[in-house]
Short mmCIF file of C-alpha atoms and ligand atoms in Angstrom, two decimals:
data_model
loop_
_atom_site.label_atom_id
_atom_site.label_comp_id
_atom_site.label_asym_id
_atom_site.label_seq_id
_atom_site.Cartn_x
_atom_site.Cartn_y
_atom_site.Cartn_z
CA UNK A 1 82.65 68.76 80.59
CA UNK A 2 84.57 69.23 83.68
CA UNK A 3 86.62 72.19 83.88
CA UNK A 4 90.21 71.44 85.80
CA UNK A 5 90.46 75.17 87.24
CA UNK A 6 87.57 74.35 89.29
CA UNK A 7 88.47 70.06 89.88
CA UNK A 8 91.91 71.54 91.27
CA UNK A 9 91.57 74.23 93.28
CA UNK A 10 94.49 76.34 94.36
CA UNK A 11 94.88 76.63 98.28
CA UNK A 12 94.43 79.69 99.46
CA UNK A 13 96.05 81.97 102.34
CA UNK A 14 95.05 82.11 105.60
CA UNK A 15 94.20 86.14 104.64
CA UNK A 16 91.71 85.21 101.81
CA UNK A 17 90.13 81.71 103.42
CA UNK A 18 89.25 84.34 106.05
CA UNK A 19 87.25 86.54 104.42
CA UNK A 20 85.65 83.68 101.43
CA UNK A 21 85.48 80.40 103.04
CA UNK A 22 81.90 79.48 103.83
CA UNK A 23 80.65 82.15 101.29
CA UNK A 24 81.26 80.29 98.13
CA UNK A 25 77.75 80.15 97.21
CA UNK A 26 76.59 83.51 97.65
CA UNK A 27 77.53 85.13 94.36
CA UNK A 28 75.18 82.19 92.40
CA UNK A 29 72.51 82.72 95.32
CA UNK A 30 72.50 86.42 94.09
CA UNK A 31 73.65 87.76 97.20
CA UNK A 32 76.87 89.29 98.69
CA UNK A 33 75.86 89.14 102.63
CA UNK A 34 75.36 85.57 103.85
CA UNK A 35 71.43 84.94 104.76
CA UNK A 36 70.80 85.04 108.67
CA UNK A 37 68.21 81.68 108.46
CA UNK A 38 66.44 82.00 111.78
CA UNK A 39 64.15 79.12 111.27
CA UNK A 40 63.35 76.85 113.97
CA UNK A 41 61.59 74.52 111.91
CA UNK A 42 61.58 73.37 108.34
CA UNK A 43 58.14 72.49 106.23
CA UNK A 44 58.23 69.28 104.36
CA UNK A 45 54.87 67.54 102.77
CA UNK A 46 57.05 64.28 102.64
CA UNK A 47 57.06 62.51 106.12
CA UNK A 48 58.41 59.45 104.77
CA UNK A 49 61.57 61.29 103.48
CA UNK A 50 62.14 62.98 106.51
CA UNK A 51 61.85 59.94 108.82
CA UNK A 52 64.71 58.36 106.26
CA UNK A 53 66.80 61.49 106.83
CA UNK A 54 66.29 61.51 110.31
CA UNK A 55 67.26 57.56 110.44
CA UNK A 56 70.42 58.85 108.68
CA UNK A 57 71.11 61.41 110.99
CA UNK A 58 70.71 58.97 114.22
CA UNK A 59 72.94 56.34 112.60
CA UNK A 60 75.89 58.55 111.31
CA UNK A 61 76.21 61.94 112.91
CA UNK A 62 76.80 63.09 109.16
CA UNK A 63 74.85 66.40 108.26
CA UNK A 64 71.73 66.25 106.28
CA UNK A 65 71.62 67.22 102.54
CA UNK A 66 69.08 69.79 102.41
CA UNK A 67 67.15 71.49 104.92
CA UNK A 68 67.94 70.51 108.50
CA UNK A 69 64.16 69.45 109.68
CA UNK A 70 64.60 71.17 113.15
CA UNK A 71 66.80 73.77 113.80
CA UNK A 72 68.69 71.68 117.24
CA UNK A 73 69.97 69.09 114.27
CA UNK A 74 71.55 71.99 112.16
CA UNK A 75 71.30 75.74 110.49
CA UNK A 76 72.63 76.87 107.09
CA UNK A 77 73.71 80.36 109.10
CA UNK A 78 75.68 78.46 111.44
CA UNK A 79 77.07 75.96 108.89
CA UNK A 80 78.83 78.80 107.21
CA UNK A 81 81.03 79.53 110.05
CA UNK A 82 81.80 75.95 110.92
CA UNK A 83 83.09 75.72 107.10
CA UNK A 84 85.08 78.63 107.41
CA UNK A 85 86.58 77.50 110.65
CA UNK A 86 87.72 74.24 109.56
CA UNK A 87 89.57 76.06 106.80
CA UNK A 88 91.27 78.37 108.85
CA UNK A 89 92.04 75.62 111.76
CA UNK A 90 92.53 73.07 108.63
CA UNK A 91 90.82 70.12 109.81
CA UNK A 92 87.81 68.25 107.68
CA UNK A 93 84.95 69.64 109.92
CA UNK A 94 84.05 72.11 112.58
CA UNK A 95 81.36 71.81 115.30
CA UNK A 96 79.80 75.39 116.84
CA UNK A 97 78.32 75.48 120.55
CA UNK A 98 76.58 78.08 122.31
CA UNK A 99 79.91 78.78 123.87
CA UNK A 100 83.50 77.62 124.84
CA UNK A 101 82.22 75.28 127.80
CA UNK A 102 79.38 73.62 126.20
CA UNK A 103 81.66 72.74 123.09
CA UNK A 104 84.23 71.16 125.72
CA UNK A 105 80.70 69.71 127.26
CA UNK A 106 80.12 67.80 124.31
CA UNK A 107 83.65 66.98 123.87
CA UNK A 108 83.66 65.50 127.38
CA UNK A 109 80.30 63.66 126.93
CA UNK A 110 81.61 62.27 123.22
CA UNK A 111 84.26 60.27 124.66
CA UNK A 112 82.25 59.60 128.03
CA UNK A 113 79.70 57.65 125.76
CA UNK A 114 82.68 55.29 124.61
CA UNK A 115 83.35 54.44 128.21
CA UNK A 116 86.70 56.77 127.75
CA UNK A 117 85.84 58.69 130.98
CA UNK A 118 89.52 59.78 132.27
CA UNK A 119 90.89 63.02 131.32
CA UNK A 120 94.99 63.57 131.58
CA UNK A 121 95.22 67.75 131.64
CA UNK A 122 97.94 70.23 131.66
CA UNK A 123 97.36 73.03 134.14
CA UNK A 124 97.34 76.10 133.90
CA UNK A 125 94.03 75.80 131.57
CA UNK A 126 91.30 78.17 131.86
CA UNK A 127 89.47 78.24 135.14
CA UNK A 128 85.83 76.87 134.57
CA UNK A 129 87.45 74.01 132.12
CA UNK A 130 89.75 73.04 135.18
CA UNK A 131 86.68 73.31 137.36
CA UNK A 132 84.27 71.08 135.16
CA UNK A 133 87.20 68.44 134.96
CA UNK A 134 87.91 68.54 138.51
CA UNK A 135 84.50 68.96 139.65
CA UNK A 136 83.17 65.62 137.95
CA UNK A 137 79.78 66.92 136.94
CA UNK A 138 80.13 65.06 133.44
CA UNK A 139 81.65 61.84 135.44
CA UNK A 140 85.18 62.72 134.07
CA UNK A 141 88.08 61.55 136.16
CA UNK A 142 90.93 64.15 135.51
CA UNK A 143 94.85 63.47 136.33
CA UNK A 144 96.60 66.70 135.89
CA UNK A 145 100.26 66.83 135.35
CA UNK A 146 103.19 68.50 133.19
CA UNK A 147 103.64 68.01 129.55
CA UNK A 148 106.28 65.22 130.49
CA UNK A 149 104.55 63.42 132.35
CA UNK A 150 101.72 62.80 129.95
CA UNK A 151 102.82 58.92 128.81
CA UNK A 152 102.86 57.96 132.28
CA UNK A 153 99.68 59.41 133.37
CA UNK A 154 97.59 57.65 130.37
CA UNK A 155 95.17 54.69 131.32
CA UNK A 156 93.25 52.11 129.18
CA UNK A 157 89.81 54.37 129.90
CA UNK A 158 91.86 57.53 129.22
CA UNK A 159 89.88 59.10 126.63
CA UNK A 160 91.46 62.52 126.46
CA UNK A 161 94.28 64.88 126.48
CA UNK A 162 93.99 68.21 127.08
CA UNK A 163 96.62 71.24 126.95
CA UNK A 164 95.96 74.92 125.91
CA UNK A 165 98.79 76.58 124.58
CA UNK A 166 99.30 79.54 125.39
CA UNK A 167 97.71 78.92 128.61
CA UNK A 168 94.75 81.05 130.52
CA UNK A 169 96.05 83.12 131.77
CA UNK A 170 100.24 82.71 132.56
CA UNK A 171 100.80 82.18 129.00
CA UNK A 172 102.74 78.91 129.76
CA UNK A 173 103.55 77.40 126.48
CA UNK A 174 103.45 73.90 125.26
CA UNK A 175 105.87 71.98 122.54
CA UNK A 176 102.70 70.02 120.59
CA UNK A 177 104.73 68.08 118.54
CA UNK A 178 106.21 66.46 122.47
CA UNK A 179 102.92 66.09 123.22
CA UNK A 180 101.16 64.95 120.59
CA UNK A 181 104.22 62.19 120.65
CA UNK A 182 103.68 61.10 124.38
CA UNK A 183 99.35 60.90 123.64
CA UNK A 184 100.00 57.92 121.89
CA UNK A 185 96.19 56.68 119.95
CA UNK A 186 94.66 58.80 122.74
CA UNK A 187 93.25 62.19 121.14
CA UNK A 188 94.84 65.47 121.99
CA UNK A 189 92.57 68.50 122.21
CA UNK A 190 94.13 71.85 122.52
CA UNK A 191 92.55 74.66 123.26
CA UNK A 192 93.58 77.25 120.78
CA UNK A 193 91.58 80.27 122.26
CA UNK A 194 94.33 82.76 123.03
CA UNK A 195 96.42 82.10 119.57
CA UNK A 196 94.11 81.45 117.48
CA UNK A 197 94.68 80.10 113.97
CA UNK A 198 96.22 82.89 112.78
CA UNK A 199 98.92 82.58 114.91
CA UNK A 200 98.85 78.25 115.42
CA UNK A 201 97.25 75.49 113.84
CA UNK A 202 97.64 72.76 116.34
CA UNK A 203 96.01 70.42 113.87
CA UNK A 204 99.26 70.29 111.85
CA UNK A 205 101.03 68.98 115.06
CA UNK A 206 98.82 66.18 115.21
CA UNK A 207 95.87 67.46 117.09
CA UNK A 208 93.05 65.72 116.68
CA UNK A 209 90.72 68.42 118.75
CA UNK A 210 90.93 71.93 118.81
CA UNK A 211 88.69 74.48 120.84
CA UNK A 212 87.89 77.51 121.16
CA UNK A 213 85.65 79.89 122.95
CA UNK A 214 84.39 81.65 119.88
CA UNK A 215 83.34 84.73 122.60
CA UNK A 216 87.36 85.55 122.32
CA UNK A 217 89.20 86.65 119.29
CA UNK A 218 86.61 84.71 116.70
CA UNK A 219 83.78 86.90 117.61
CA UNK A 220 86.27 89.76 118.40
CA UNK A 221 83.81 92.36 119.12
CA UNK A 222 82.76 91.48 122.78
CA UNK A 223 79.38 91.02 120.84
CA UNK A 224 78.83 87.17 120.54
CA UNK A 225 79.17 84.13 123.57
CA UNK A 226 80.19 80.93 121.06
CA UNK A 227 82.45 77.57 120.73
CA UNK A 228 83.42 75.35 118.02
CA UNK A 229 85.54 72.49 117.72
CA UNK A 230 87.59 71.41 114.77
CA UNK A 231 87.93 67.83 113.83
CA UNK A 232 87.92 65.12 111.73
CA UNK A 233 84.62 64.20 110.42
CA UNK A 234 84.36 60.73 112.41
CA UNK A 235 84.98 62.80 115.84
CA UNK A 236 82.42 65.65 114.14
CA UNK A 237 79.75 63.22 113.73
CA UNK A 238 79.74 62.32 117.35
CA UNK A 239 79.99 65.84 118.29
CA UNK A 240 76.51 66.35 116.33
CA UNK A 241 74.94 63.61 117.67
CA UNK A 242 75.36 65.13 121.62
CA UNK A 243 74.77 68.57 120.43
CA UNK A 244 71.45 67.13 118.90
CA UNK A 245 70.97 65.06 122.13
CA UNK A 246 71.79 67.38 124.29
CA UNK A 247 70.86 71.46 122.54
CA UNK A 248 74.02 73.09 123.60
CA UNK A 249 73.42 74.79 120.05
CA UNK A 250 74.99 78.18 118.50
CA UNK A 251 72.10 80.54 117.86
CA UNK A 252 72.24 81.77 114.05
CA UNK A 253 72.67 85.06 114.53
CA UNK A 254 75.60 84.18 116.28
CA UNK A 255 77.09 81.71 114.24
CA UNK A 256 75.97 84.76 111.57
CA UNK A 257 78.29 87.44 113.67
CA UNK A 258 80.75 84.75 114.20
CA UNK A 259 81.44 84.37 110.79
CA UNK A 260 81.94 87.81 110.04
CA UNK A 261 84.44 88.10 113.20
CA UNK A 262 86.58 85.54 111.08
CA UNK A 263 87.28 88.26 108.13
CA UNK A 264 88.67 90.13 109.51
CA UNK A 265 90.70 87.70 112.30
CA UNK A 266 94.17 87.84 110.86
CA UNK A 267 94.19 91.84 110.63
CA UNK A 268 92.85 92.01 114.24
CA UNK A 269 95.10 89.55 115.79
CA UNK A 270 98.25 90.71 114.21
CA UNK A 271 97.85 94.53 114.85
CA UNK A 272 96.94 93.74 118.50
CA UNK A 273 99.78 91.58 118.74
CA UNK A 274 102.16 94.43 117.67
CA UNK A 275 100.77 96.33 120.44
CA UNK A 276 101.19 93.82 122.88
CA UNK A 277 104.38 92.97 121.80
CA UNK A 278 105.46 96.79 122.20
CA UNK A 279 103.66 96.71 125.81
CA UNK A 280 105.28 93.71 127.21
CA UNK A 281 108.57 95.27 126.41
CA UNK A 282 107.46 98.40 127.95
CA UNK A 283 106.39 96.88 131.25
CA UNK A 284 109.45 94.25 131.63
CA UNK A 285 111.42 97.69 131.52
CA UNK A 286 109.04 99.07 134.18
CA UNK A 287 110.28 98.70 137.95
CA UNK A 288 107.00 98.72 138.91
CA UNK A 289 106.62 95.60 137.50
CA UNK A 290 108.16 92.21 139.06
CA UNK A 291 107.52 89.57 135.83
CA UNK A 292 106.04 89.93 132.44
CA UNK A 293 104.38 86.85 130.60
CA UNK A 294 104.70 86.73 126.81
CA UNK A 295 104.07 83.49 124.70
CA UNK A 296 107.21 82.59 121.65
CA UNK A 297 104.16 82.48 119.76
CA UNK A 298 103.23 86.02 120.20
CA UNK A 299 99.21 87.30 120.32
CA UNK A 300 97.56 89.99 121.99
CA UNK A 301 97.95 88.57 125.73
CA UNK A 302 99.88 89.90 127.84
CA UNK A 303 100.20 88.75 131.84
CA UNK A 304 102.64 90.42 134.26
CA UNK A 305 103.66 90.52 138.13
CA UNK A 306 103.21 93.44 140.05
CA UNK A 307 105.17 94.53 143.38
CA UNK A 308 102.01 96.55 144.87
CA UNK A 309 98.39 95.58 145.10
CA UNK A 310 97.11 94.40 141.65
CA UNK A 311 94.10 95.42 142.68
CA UNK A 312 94.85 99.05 142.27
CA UNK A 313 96.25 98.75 138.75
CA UNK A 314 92.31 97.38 138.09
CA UNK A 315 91.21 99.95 140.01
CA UNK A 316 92.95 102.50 138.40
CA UNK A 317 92.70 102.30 134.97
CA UNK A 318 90.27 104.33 132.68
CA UNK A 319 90.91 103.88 128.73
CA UNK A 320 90.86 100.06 129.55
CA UNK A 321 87.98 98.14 130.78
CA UNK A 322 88.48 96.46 134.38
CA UNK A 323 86.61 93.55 132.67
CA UNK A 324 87.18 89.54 132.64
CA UNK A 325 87.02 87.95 129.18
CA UNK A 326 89.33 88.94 126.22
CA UNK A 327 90.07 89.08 122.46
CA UNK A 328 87.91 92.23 121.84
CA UNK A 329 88.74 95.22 119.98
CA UNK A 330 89.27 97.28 122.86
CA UNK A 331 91.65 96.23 125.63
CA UNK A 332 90.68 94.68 128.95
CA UNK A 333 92.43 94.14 132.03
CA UNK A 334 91.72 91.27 134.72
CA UNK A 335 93.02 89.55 138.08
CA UNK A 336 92.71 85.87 137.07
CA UNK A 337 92.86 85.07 141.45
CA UNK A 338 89.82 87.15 141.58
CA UNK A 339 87.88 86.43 138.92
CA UNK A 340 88.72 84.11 135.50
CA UNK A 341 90.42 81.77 137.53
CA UNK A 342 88.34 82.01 141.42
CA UNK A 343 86.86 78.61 141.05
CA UNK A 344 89.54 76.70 140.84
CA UNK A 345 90.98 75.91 144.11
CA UNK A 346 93.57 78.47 145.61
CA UNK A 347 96.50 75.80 146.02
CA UNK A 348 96.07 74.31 143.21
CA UNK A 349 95.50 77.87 141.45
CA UNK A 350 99.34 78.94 142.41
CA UNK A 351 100.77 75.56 142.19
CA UNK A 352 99.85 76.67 138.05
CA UNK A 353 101.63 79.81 138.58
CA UNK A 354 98.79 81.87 139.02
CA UNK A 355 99.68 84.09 141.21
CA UNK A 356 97.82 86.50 143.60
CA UNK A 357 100.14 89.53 141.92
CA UNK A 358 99.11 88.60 138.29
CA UNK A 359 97.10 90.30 135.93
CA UNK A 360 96.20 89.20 132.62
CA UNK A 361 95.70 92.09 129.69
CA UNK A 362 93.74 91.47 126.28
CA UNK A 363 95.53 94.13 124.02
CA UNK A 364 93.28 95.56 121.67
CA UNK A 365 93.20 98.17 118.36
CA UNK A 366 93.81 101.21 120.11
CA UNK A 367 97.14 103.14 120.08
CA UNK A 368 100.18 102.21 121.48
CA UNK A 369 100.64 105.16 123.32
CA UNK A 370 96.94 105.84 124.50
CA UNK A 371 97.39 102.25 126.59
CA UNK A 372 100.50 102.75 128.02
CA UNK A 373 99.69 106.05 129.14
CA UNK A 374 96.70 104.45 131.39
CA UNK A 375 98.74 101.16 132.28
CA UNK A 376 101.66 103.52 133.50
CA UNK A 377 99.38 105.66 135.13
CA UNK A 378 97.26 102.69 136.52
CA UNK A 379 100.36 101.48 138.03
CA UNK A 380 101.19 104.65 139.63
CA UNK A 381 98.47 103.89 141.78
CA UNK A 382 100.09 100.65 143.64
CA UNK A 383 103.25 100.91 145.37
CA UNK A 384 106.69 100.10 143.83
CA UNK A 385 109.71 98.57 145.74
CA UNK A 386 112.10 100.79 147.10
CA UNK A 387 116.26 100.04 146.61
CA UNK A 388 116.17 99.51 150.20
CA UNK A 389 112.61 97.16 150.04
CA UNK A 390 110.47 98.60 151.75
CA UNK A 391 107.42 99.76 149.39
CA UNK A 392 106.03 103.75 149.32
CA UNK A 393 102.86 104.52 147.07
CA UNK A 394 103.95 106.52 143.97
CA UNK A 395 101.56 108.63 143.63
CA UNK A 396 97.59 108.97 144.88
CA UNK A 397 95.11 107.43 142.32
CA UNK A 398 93.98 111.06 141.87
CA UNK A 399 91.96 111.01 138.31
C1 PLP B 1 86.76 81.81 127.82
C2 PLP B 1 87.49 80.56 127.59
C3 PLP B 1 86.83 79.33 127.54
C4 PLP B 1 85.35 79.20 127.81
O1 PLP B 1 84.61 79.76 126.78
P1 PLP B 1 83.15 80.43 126.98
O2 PLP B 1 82.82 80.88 125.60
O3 PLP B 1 83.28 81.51 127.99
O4 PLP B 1 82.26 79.34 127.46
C5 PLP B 1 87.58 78.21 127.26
N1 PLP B 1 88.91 78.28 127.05
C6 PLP B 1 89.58 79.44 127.10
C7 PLP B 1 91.05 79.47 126.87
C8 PLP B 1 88.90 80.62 127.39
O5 PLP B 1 89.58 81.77 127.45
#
């Protein structure tokens, strides 16, 4: 007899999907850690079976009941977290990569191999996607422009739109539901990195893609290198088949790490994004400080101007890591011109607003005070902007 508690099951906060989704199973496996499968390979006495499976596979993208026969076609580890992903992102499916750019790979090479080949972007995006559209290595064709000029840019090969909102690394913001209006059929991916589900779920404004580099906030540790996309199931099924074609594959015990990052992902990202909140006041107070960057949407970025030589504030700090990357526990401070954002070309770099004074901060857990004490005192070390303009050093970096 079916019981109706379990035919109709209540839906469940963000807060709890985070910490159970993809770990259903576990308490009827015995267990109350999910099992790290390392397997490569997967014994079966029953060749005939397997070649149907594998026919199955081929022809539909869908994932195989049972064992995965070879551990580039799937892993139970790694299953868990795309599960718990799509629940959090709520789409049908998820789809992990060994990182950000070889999920946006497969994205790429999904539409590619339906002759959709063109590519209309929003800039600022993070620097190696920019450079892999603009550098044609896949074959894409890109045509960047701003969100309203998205209609006009779309072709009949245009197999993509792509925005990421809040942007790497000016924190540019994007209205979704204007976008998702002026896409048309044509998918829209966004790349949901820096705000994370917790904070947006660009799926409910019609998204058909989202990304992320899992190496950010899902991970959260500075531990893991990971991507995933969530998806329908049709677009997931393609995404399997050029992950399986081409091995761009999340190793298990990353996929195992990753989906521990996600329980504790809405704690992390909105304690950070107090701090950062309480920072980016703090610096657009600060004279030192020319423009501060922080998204409607919130998060635990934070991107602001200097008058002096940014690279003194990188220079000088010493709680916070002069490191590119972001979405750890511990904060780290970057100059996109120099490093996240070097390969993309310089004009078209500041014709995104990145400019050569910016620096881009990934708040983490520590305290409030503890960080502004070393981003004030980091600061010290550049010049500030006299009443009558000209600019005088502060004080020595003497520490
Ligand atoms: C880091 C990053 C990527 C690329 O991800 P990797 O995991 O480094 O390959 C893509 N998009 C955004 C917004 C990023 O910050």
């Amino acid at each position: 007899m079916e019981n109706e508690a379990f035919a109709a099951p209540v839906p469940r906060a963000l807060a709890t999907e985070a910490v159970h989704a993809g770990r259903e199973d576990l308490a009827r496996l015995g267990v109350h850690a999910p099992p790290l499968d390392l397997s490569t390979t997967y014994p079966s006495y029953d060749a005939a079976g397997e070649a149907e499976r594998i026919d199955e596979f081929a022809a539909t993208g869908a994932r195989l009941e049972g064992p995965p026969v070879y551990a580039r076609l799937d892993n139970p580890t790694t299953a868990r977290f795309e599960t718990a992903l799509a629940r959090l992102e709520g789409t049908e499916s998820a789809v992990a990569f060994a990182s950000g750019m070889a999920a946006l790979t497969a994205v790429l090479l999904a539409r590619a191999s339906q002759g959709l080949r063109h590519v209309v972007a929003v800039r600022p995006i993070y620097g190696c996607s920019d450079h892999l559209l603009s550098a044609g290595l896949l074959g894409t064709e890109v045509t960047w422009t701003d969100p309203a000029g998205i209609a006009a840019a779309i072709r009949p090969d245009t197999g993509l739109v792509m925005v990421e909102t809040p942007a790497n690394p000016t924190l540019a913001e994007v209205d979704l539901r204007a976008v998702r209006h002026a896409c048309g059929a044509v998918p829209l991916l966004v790349d949901n990195t820096f705000a994370t589900p917790v904070l947006q779920r660009p799926a409910e404004h019609g998204a058909r893609i989202v990304l992320h580099s899992a190496t950010k906030y899902l991970g959260g540790h500075g531990d893991v290198m990971g991507g995933v996309v969530a998806c329908d199931e049709e677009f997931a099924r393609t995404l399997r088949l050029v992950r399986f074609a081409t091995g761009g594959i999340l190793h298990p015990m990353a996929g195992y790490l990753l989906l521990r990052g996600l329980s504790t992902l809405p704690v992390r990202v909105r304690a950070a994004s107090t701090t950062a909140a309480d920072l980016a006041c703090r610096l657009s107070a600060d004279p030192r400080v020319a423009r501060v960057h922080y998204p409607r949407v919130g998060g635990a970025m934070v991107s602001f101007e200097v008058y002096g030589d940014p690279h003194h504030v990188i220079a000088g700090v010493r709680l916070i890591t002069p490191a590119v990357s972001l979405g750890s526990v511990d904060t780290l401070i970057q100059h996109p011109a120099s490093i996240s954002h070097r390969i993309v070309a310089e004009g078209d770099r500041r014709a995104a607003g990145v400019s050569d004074r910016l620096l881009r901060l990934s708040v983490g857990l520590e305290d409030v005070e503890d960080l502004w004490r070393d981003l004030t005192e980091a600061l010290s070390a550049q010049p500030v902007r006299t009443r009558n303009g000209s600019a005088r050093l502060s004080s020595p970096v003497a520490r």
